[in-house]
Short mmCIF file of C-alpha atoms in Angstrom, two decimals:
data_model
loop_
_atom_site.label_atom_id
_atom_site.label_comp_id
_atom_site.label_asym_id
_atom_site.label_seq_id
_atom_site.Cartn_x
_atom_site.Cartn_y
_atom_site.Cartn_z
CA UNK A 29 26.73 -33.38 143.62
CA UNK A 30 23.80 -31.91 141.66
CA UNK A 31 25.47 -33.01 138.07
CA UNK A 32 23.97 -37.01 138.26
CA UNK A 33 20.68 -35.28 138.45
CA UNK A 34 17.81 -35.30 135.62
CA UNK A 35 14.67 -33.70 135.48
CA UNK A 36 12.13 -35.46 133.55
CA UNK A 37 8.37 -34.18 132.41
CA UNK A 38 6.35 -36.62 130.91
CA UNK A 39 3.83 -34.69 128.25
CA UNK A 40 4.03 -31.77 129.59
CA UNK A 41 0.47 -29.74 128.42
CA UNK A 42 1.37 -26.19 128.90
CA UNK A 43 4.92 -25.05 127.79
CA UNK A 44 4.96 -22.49 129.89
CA UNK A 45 5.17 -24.89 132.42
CA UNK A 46 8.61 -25.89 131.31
CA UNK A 47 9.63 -22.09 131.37
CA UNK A 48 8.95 -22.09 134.85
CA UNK A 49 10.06 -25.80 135.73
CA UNK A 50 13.93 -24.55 133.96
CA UNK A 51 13.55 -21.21 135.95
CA UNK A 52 13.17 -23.44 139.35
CA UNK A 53 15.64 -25.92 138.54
CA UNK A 54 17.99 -23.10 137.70
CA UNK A 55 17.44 -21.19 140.84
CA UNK A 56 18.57 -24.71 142.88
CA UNK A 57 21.49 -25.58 140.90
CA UNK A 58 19.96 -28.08 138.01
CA UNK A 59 20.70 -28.10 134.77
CA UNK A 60 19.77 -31.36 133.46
CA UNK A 61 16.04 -31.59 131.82
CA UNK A 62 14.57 -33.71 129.93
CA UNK A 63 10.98 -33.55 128.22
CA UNK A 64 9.05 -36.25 127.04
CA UNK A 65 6.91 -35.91 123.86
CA UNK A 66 5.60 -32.38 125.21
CA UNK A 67 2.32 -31.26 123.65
CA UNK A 68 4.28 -27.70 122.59
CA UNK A 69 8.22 -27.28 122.70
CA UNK A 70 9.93 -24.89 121.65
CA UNK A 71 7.20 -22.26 122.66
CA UNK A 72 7.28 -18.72 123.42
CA UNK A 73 5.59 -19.20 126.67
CA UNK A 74 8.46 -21.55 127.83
CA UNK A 75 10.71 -18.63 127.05
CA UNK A 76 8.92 -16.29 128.87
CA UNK A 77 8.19 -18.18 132.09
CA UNK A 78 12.38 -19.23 131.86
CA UNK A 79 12.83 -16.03 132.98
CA UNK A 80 17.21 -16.17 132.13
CA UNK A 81 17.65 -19.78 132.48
CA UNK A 82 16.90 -20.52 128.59
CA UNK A 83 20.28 -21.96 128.57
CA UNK A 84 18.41 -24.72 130.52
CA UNK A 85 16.15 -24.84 127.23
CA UNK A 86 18.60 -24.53 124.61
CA UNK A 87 20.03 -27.84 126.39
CA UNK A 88 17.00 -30.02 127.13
CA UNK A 89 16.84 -33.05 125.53
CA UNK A 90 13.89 -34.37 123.75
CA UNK A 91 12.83 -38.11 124.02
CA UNK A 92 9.84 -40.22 122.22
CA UNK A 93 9.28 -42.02 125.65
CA UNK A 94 9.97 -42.36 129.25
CA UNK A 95 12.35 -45.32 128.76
CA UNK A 96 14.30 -43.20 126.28
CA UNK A 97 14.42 -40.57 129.04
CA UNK A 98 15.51 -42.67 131.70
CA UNK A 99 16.72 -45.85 130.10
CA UNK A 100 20.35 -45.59 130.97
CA UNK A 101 19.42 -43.97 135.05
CA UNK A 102 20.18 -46.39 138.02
CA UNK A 103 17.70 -44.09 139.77
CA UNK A 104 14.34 -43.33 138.24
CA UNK A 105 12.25 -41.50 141.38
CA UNK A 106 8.60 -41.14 140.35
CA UNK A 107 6.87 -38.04 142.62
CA UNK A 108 3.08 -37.59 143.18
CA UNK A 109 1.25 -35.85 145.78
CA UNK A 110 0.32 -38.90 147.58
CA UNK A 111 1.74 -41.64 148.79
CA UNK A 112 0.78 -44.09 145.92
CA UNK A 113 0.00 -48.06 146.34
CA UNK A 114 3.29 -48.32 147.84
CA UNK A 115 5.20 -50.88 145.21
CA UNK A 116 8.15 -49.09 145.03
CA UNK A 117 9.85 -46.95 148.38
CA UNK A 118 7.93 -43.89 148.89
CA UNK A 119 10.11 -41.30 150.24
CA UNK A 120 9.10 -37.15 151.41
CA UNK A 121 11.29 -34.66 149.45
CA UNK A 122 14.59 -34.23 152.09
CA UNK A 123 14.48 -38.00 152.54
CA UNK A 124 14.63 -38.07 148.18
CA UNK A 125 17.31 -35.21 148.41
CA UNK A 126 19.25 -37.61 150.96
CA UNK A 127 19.29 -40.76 148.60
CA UNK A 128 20.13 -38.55 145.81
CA UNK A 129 23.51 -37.42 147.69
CA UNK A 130 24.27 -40.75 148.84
CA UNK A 131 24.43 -42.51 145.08
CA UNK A 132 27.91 -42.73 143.89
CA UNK A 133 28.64 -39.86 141.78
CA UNK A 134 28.54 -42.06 138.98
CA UNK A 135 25.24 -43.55 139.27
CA UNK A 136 22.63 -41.51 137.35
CA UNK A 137 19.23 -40.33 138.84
CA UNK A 138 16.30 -39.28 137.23
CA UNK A 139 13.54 -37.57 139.10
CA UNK A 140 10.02 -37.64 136.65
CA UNK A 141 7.08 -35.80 136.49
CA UNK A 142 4.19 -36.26 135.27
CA UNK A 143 1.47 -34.99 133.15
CA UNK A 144 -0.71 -31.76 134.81
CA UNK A 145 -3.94 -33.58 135.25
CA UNK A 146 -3.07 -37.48 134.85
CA UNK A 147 -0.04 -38.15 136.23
CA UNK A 148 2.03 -41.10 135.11
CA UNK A 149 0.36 -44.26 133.44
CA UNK A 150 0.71 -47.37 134.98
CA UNK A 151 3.89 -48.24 132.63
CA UNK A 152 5.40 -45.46 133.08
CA UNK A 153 5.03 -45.83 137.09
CA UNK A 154 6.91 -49.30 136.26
CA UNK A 155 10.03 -47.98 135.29
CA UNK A 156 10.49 -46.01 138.46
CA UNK A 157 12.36 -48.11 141.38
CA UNK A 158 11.51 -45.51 144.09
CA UNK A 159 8.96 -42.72 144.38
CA UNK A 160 9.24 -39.54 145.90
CA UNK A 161 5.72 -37.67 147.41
CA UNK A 162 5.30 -34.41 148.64
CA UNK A 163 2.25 -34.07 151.31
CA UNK A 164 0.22 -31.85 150.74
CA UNK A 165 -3.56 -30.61 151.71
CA UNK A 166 -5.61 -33.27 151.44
CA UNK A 167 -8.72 -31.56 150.27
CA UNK A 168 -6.46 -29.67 147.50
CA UNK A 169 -3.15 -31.70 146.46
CA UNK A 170 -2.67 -30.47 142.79
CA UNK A 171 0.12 -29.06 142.91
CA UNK A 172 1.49 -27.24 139.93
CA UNK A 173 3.67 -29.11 138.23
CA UNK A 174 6.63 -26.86 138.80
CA UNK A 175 6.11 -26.20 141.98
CA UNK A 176 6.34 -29.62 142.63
CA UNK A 177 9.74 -28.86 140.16
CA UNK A 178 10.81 -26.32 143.22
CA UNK A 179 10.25 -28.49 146.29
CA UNK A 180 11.98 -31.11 145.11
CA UNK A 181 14.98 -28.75 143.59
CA UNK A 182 15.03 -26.71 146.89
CA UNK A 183 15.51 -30.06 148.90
CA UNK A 184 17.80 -31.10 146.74
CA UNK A 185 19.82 -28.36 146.70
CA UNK A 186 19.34 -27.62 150.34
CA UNK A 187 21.17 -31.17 150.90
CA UNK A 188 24.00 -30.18 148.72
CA UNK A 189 25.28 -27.76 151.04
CA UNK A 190 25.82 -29.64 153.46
CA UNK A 191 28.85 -27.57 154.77
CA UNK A 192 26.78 -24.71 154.74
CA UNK A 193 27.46 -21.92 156.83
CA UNK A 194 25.12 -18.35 156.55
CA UNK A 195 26.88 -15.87 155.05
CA UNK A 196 26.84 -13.93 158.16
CA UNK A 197 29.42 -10.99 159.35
CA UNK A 198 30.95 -12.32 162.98
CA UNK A 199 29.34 -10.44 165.26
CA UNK A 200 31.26 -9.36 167.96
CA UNK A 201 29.57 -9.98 171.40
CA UNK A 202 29.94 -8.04 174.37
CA UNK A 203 31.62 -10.56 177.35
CA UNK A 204 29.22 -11.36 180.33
CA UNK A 205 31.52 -9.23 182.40
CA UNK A 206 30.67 -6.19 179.94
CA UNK A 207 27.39 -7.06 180.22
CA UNK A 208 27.53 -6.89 183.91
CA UNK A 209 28.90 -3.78 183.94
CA UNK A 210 26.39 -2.44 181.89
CA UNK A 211 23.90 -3.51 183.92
CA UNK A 212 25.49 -1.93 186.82
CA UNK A 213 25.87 1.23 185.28
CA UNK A 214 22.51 0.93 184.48
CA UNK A 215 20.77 0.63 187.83
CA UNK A 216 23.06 3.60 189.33
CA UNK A 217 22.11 5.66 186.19
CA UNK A 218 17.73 4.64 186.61
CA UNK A 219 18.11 5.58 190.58
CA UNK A 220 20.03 8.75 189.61
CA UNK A 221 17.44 9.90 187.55
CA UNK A 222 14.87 8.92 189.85
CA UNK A 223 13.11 6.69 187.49
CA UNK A 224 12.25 4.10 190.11
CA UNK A 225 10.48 6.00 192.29
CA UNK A 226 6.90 4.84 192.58
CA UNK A 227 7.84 1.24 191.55
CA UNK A 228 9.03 -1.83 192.87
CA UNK A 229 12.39 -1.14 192.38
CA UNK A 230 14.18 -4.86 192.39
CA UNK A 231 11.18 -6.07 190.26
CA UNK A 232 11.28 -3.57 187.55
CA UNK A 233 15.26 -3.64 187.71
CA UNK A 234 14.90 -7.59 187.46
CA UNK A 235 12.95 -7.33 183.94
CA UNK A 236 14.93 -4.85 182.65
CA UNK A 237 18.23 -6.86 183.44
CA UNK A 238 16.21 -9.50 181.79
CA UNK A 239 15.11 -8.24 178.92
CA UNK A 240 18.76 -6.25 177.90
CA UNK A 241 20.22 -10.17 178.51
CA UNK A 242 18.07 -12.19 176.64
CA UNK A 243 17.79 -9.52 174.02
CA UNK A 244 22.07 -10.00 173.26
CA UNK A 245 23.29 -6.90 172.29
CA UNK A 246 26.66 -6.42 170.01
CA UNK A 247 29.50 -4.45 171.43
CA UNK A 248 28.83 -1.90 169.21
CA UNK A 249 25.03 -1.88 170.23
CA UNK A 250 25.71 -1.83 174.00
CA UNK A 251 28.15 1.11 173.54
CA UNK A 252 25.44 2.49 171.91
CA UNK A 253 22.61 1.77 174.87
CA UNK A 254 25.43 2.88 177.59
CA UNK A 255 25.13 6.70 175.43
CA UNK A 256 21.59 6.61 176.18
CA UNK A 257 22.24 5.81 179.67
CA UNK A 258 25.14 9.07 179.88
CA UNK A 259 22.08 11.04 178.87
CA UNK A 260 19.61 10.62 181.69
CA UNK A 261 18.72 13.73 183.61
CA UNK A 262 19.60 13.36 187.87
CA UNK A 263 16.35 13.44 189.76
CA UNK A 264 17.39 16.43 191.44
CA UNK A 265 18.12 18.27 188.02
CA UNK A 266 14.95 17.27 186.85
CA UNK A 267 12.92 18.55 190.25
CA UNK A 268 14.53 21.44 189.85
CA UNK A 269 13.61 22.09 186.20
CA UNK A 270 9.75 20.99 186.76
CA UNK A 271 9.31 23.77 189.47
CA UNK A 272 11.13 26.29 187.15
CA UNK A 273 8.33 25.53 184.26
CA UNK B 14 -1.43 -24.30 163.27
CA UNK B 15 -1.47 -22.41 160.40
CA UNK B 16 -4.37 -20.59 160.80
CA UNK B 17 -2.33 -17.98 162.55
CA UNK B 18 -0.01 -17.42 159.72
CA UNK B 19 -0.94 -14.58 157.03
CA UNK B 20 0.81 -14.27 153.90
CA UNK B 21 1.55 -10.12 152.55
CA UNK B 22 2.26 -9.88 149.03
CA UNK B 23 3.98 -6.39 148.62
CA UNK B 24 3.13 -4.33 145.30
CA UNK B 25 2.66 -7.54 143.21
CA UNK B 26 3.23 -6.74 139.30
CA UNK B 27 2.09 -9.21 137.52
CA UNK B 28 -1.98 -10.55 138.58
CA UNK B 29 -0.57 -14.50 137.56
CA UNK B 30 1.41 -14.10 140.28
CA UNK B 31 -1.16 -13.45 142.48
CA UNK B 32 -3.22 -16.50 141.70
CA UNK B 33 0.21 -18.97 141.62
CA UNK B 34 0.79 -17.84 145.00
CA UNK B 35 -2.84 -18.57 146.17
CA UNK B 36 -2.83 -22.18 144.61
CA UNK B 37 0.72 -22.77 146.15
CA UNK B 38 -1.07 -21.80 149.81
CA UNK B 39 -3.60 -23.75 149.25
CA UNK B 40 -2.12 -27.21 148.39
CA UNK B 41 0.03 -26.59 151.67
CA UNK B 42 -3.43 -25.44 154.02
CA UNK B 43 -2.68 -22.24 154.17
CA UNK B 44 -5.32 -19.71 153.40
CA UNK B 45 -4.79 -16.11 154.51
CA UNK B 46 -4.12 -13.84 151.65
CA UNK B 47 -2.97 -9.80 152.33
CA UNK B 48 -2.08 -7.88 149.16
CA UNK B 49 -0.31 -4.54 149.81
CA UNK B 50 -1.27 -2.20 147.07
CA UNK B 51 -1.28 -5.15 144.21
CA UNK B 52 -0.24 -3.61 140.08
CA UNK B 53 -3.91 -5.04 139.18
CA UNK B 54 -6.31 -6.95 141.00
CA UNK B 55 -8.47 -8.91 140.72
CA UNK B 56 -7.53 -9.93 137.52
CA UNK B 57 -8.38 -13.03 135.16
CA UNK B 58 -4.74 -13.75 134.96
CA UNK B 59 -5.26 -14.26 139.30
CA UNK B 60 -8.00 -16.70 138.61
CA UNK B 61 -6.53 -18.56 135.39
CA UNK B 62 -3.82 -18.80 137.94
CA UNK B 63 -5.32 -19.56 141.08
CA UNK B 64 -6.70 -23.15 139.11
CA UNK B 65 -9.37 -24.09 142.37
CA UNK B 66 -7.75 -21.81 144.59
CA UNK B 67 -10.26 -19.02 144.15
CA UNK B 68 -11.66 -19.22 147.91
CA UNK B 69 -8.35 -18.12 148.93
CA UNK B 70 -9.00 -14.87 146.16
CA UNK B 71 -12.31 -14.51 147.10
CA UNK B 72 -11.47 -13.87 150.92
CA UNK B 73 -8.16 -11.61 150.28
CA UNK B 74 -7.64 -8.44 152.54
CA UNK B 75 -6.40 -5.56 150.26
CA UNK B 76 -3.87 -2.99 152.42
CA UNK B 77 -3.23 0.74 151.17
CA UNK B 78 0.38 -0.22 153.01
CA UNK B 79 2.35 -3.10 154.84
CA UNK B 80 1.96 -1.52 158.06
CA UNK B 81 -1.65 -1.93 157.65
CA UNK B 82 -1.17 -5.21 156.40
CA UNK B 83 0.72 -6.50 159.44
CA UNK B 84 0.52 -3.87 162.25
CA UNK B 85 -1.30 -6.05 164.12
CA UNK B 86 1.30 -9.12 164.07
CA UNK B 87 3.22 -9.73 166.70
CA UNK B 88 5.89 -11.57 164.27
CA UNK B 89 6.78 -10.33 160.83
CA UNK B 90 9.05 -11.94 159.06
CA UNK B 91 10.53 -10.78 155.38
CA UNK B 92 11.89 -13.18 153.12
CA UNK B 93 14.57 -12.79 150.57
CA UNK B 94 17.04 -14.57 148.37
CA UNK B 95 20.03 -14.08 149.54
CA UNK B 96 20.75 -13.01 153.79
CA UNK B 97 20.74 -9.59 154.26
CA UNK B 98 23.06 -7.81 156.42
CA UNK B 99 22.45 -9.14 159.64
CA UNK B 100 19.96 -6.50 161.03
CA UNK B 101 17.51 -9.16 162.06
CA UNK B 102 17.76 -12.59 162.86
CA UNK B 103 17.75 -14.71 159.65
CA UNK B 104 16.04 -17.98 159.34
CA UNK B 105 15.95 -21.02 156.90
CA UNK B 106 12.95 -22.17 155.54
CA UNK B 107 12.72 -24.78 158.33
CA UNK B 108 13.66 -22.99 161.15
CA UNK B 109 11.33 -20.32 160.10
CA UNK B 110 8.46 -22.79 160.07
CA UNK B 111 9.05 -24.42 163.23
CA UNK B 112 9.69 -20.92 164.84
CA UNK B 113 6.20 -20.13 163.22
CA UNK B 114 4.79 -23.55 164.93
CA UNK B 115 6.59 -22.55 168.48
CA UNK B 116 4.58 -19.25 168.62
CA UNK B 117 1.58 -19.15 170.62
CA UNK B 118 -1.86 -19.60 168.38
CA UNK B 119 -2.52 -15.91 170.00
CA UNK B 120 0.01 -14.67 168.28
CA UNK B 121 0.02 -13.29 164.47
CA UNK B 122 2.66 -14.05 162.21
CA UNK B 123 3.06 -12.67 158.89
CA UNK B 124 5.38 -13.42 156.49
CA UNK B 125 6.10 -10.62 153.73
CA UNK B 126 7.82 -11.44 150.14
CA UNK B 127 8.28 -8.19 148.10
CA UNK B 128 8.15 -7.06 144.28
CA UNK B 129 9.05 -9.05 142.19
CA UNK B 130 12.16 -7.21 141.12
CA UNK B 131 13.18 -4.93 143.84
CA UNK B 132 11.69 -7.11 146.96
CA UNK B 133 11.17 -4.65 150.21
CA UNK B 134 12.17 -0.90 150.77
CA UNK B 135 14.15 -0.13 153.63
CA UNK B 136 11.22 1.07 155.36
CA UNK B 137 9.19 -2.12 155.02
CA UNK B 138 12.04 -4.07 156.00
CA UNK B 139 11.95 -1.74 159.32
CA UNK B 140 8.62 -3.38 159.99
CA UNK B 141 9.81 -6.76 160.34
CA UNK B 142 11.56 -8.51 163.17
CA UNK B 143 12.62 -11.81 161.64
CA UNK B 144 14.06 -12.75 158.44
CA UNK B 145 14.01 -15.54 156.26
CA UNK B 146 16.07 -16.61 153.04
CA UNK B 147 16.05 -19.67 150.94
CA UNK B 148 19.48 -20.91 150.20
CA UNK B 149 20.11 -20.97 146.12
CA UNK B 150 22.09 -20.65 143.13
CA UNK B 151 24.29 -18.01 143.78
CA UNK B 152 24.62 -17.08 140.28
CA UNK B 153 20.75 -17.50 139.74
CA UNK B 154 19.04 -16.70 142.34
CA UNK B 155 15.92 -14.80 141.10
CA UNK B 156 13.83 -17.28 142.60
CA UNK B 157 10.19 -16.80 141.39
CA UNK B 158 8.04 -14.98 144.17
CA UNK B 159 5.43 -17.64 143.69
CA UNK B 160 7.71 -20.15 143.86
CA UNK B 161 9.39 -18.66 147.10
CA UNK B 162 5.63 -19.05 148.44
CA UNK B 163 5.19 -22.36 147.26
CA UNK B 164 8.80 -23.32 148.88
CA UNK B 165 7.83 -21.67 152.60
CA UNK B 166 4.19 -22.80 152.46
CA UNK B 167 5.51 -26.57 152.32
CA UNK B 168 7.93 -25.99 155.01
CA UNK B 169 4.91 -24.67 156.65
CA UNK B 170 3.11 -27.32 156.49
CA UNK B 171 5.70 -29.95 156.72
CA UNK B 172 6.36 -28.91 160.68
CA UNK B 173 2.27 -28.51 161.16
CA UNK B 174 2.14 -32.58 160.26
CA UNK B 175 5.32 -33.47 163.34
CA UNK B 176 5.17 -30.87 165.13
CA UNK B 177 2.59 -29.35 168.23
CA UNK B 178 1.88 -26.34 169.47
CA UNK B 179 3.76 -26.26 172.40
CA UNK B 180 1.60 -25.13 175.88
CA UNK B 181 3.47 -21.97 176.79
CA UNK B 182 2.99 -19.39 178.43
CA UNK B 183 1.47 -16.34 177.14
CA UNK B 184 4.00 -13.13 176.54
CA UNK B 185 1.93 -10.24 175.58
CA UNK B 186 4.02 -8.83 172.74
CA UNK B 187 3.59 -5.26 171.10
CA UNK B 188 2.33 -5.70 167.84
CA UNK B 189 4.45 -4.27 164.58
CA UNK B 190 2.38 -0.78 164.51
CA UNK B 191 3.28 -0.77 168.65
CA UNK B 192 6.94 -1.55 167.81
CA UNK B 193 7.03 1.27 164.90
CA UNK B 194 5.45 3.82 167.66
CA UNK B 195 8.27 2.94 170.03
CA UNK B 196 11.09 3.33 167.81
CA UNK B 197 9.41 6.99 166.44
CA UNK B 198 9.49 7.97 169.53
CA UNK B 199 12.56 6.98 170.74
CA UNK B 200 14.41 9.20 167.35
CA UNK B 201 12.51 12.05 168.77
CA UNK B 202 13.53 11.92 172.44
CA UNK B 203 17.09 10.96 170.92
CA UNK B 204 17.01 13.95 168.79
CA UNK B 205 16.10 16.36 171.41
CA UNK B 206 18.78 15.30 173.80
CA UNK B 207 21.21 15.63 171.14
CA UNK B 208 22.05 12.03 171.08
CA UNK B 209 23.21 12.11 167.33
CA UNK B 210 25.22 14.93 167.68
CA UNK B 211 28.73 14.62 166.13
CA UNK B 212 27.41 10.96 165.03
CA UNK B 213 26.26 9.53 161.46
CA UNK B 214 22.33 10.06 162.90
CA UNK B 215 21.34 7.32 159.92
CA UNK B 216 23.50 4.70 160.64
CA UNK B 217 22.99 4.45 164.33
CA UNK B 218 19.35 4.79 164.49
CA UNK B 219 19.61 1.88 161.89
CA UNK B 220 21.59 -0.28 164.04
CA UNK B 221 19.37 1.03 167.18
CA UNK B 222 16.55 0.55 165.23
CA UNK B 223 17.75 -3.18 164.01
CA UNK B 224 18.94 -3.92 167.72
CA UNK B 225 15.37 -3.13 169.24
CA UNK B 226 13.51 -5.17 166.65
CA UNK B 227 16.22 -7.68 167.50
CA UNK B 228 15.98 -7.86 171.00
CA UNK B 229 11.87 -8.95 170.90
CA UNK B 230 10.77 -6.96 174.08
CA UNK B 231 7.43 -7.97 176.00
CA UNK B 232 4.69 -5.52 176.29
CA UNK B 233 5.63 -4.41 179.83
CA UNK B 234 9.70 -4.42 178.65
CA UNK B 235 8.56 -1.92 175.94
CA UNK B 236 6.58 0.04 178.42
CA UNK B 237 10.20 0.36 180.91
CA UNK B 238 11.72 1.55 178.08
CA UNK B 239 9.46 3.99 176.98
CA UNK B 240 9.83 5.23 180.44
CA UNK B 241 13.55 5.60 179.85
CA UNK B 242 13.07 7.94 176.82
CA UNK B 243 11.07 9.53 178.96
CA UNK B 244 13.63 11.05 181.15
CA UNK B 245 15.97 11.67 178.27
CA UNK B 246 17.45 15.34 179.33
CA UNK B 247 17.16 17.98 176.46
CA UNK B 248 20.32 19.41 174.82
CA UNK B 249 19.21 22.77 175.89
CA UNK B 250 19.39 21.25 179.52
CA UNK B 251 22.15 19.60 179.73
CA UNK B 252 24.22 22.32 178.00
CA UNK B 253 23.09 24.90 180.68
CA UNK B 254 23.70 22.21 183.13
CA UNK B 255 27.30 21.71 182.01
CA UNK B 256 28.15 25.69 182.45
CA UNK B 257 27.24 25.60 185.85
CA UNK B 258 29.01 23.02 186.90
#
């Protein structure tokens, strides 16, 4: 799903930046960049910000110009961090994601970015058919260029797991009859021990019930919580100990 | 909406990290900074990185620990890479920033990233009572940490742009350092009733520990339990009660 996917960087300034733009397109599942006429490539910096995804470098492609970047791309998404003069369908970054996953596998899509401090020219900006922004601050948009790389990888990928499920060990709940029972036990153990003496006994016992429902103990934890509750000392026991000290 | 949210930075090694993270805060309108005991700062590589971000340097609140750094918050939340096991309630990106926007403005919320290499001890990890990972790569998923505040911060502010701060009513929760005091106290009273006896004592105050955090008591919940610990019956007790009987 992630395969039809390019990365472009229009004159990139700093190669570290394309260190770190590999390392975040790595991270989401790209592989596909692309860098046009970069001011320094290969660098050591781009290297060192990769980070273990130089085999993202050793694959990049270089190209003279945008439209040898993108030439053959049904999709050519242009991102900023504004919503530019609206020519071409702005989108946010999970609605970009979404039309990415919803082109036919075949169909290629190219997502450029442009230079650190200027952007894309106006000629470049022509060859893109929709445009992807990211909002941002208003008093302090520049975002770094691969951050603006992550977002729009992490969306992406995001969107390609769309069957998703956390990896997550079934957790196996107590039923509500359990839990009843617990609760039970719990209000015969309190009174035994005396411990609502003093306070409004339904009201306290009503938060506590409360608080050990909402809060949706395991099994194993409420085996755990009904130890504590074998523990308490009787009221009388406890009397009986205070006049002894 | 985000003025409530602080961002801890846990032992950061390298300074450029430092100032990334700061820039990627401030393009998304956050600006609350907490270092716990950063390698080296400040540091020119902090403001080389920081590129117009330096208010957000200039105001940063250096911690000797993360339980100085967030003892205070009623909501920590650690992030990671991949979802740990299951202690605490784990969170996407976007449901951790709309939880963040459901909180009450009274409320603190941190959220914690750790070293660069070896994230958060187990002990810092006790601190926190939500969790948060960002889906990627499985076989890359060394996600850069400024990147992984870049990625949160926009999710951040995403939510703050569609989403309000919902009028609710007020739940005084104990703050982290309140929450640590509990569960200290709770492996005393344990220990002295003997509660671990015969029983892997690390293992279920970790899942005690975990189920506590968990279970998000109020103030005045914390305060009924606390009272329950409080008439835990020794060992000593309770063995001389058994030969009687």
């Amino acid at each position: 799903m992630l395969e039809k996917i390019r990365i472009v960087l229009v004159n990139t300034y700093h190669p570290g930046n394309i260190g770190s733009a590999a390392r975040a397109m790595k991270v989401m599942g790209l592989d596909r960049l692309y860098l046009v006429s970069p001011n320094q490539f290969p660098h050591e910096d781009a290297n060192t910000m990769a980070a273990g995804a130089e085999d993202i470098l050793d694959k990049i492609v270089l190209c003279e110009t945008l439209e040898d970047a993108v030439g053959d791309c049904e999709h050519v998404i242009a991102t900023s961090a504004r919503p530019r003069s609206h020519q071409v369908p702005a989108m946010t970054p999970p609605e970009c994601a979404l039309f990415a996953h919803q082109t036919p596998a075949a169909e290629e899509v190219a997502i450029v970015f442009g230079r650190e401090r200027s952007g894309l020219t106006t000629e470049e900006y022509e060859l893109c058919n929709k445009h992807v922004f990211i909002p941002a601050n208003p008093d302090y948009s520049i975002l770094n260029m691969a951050s603006a790389v992550q977002i729009i990888a992490y969306e992406l990928y995001q969107k390609s797991l769309t069957h998703f499920e956390p990896v997550k060990k079934e957790m196996e709940r107590p039923s509500a009859k359990e839990m009843k029972f617990f609760l039970q036990r719990m209000e015969e153990r309190l009174d035994d021990a005396g411990y609502f003496k003093g306070k409004p006994k339904d009201v306290t016992l009503g938060k506590l019930r409360a608080y050990f429902q909402r809060s949706l103990p395991e099994k194993a934890e409420l085996s755990l919580l009904q130890g504590i509750l074998t523990r308490l000392e009787s009221e009388e026991d406890w009397q009986r100990r205070q006049q002894i000290k």
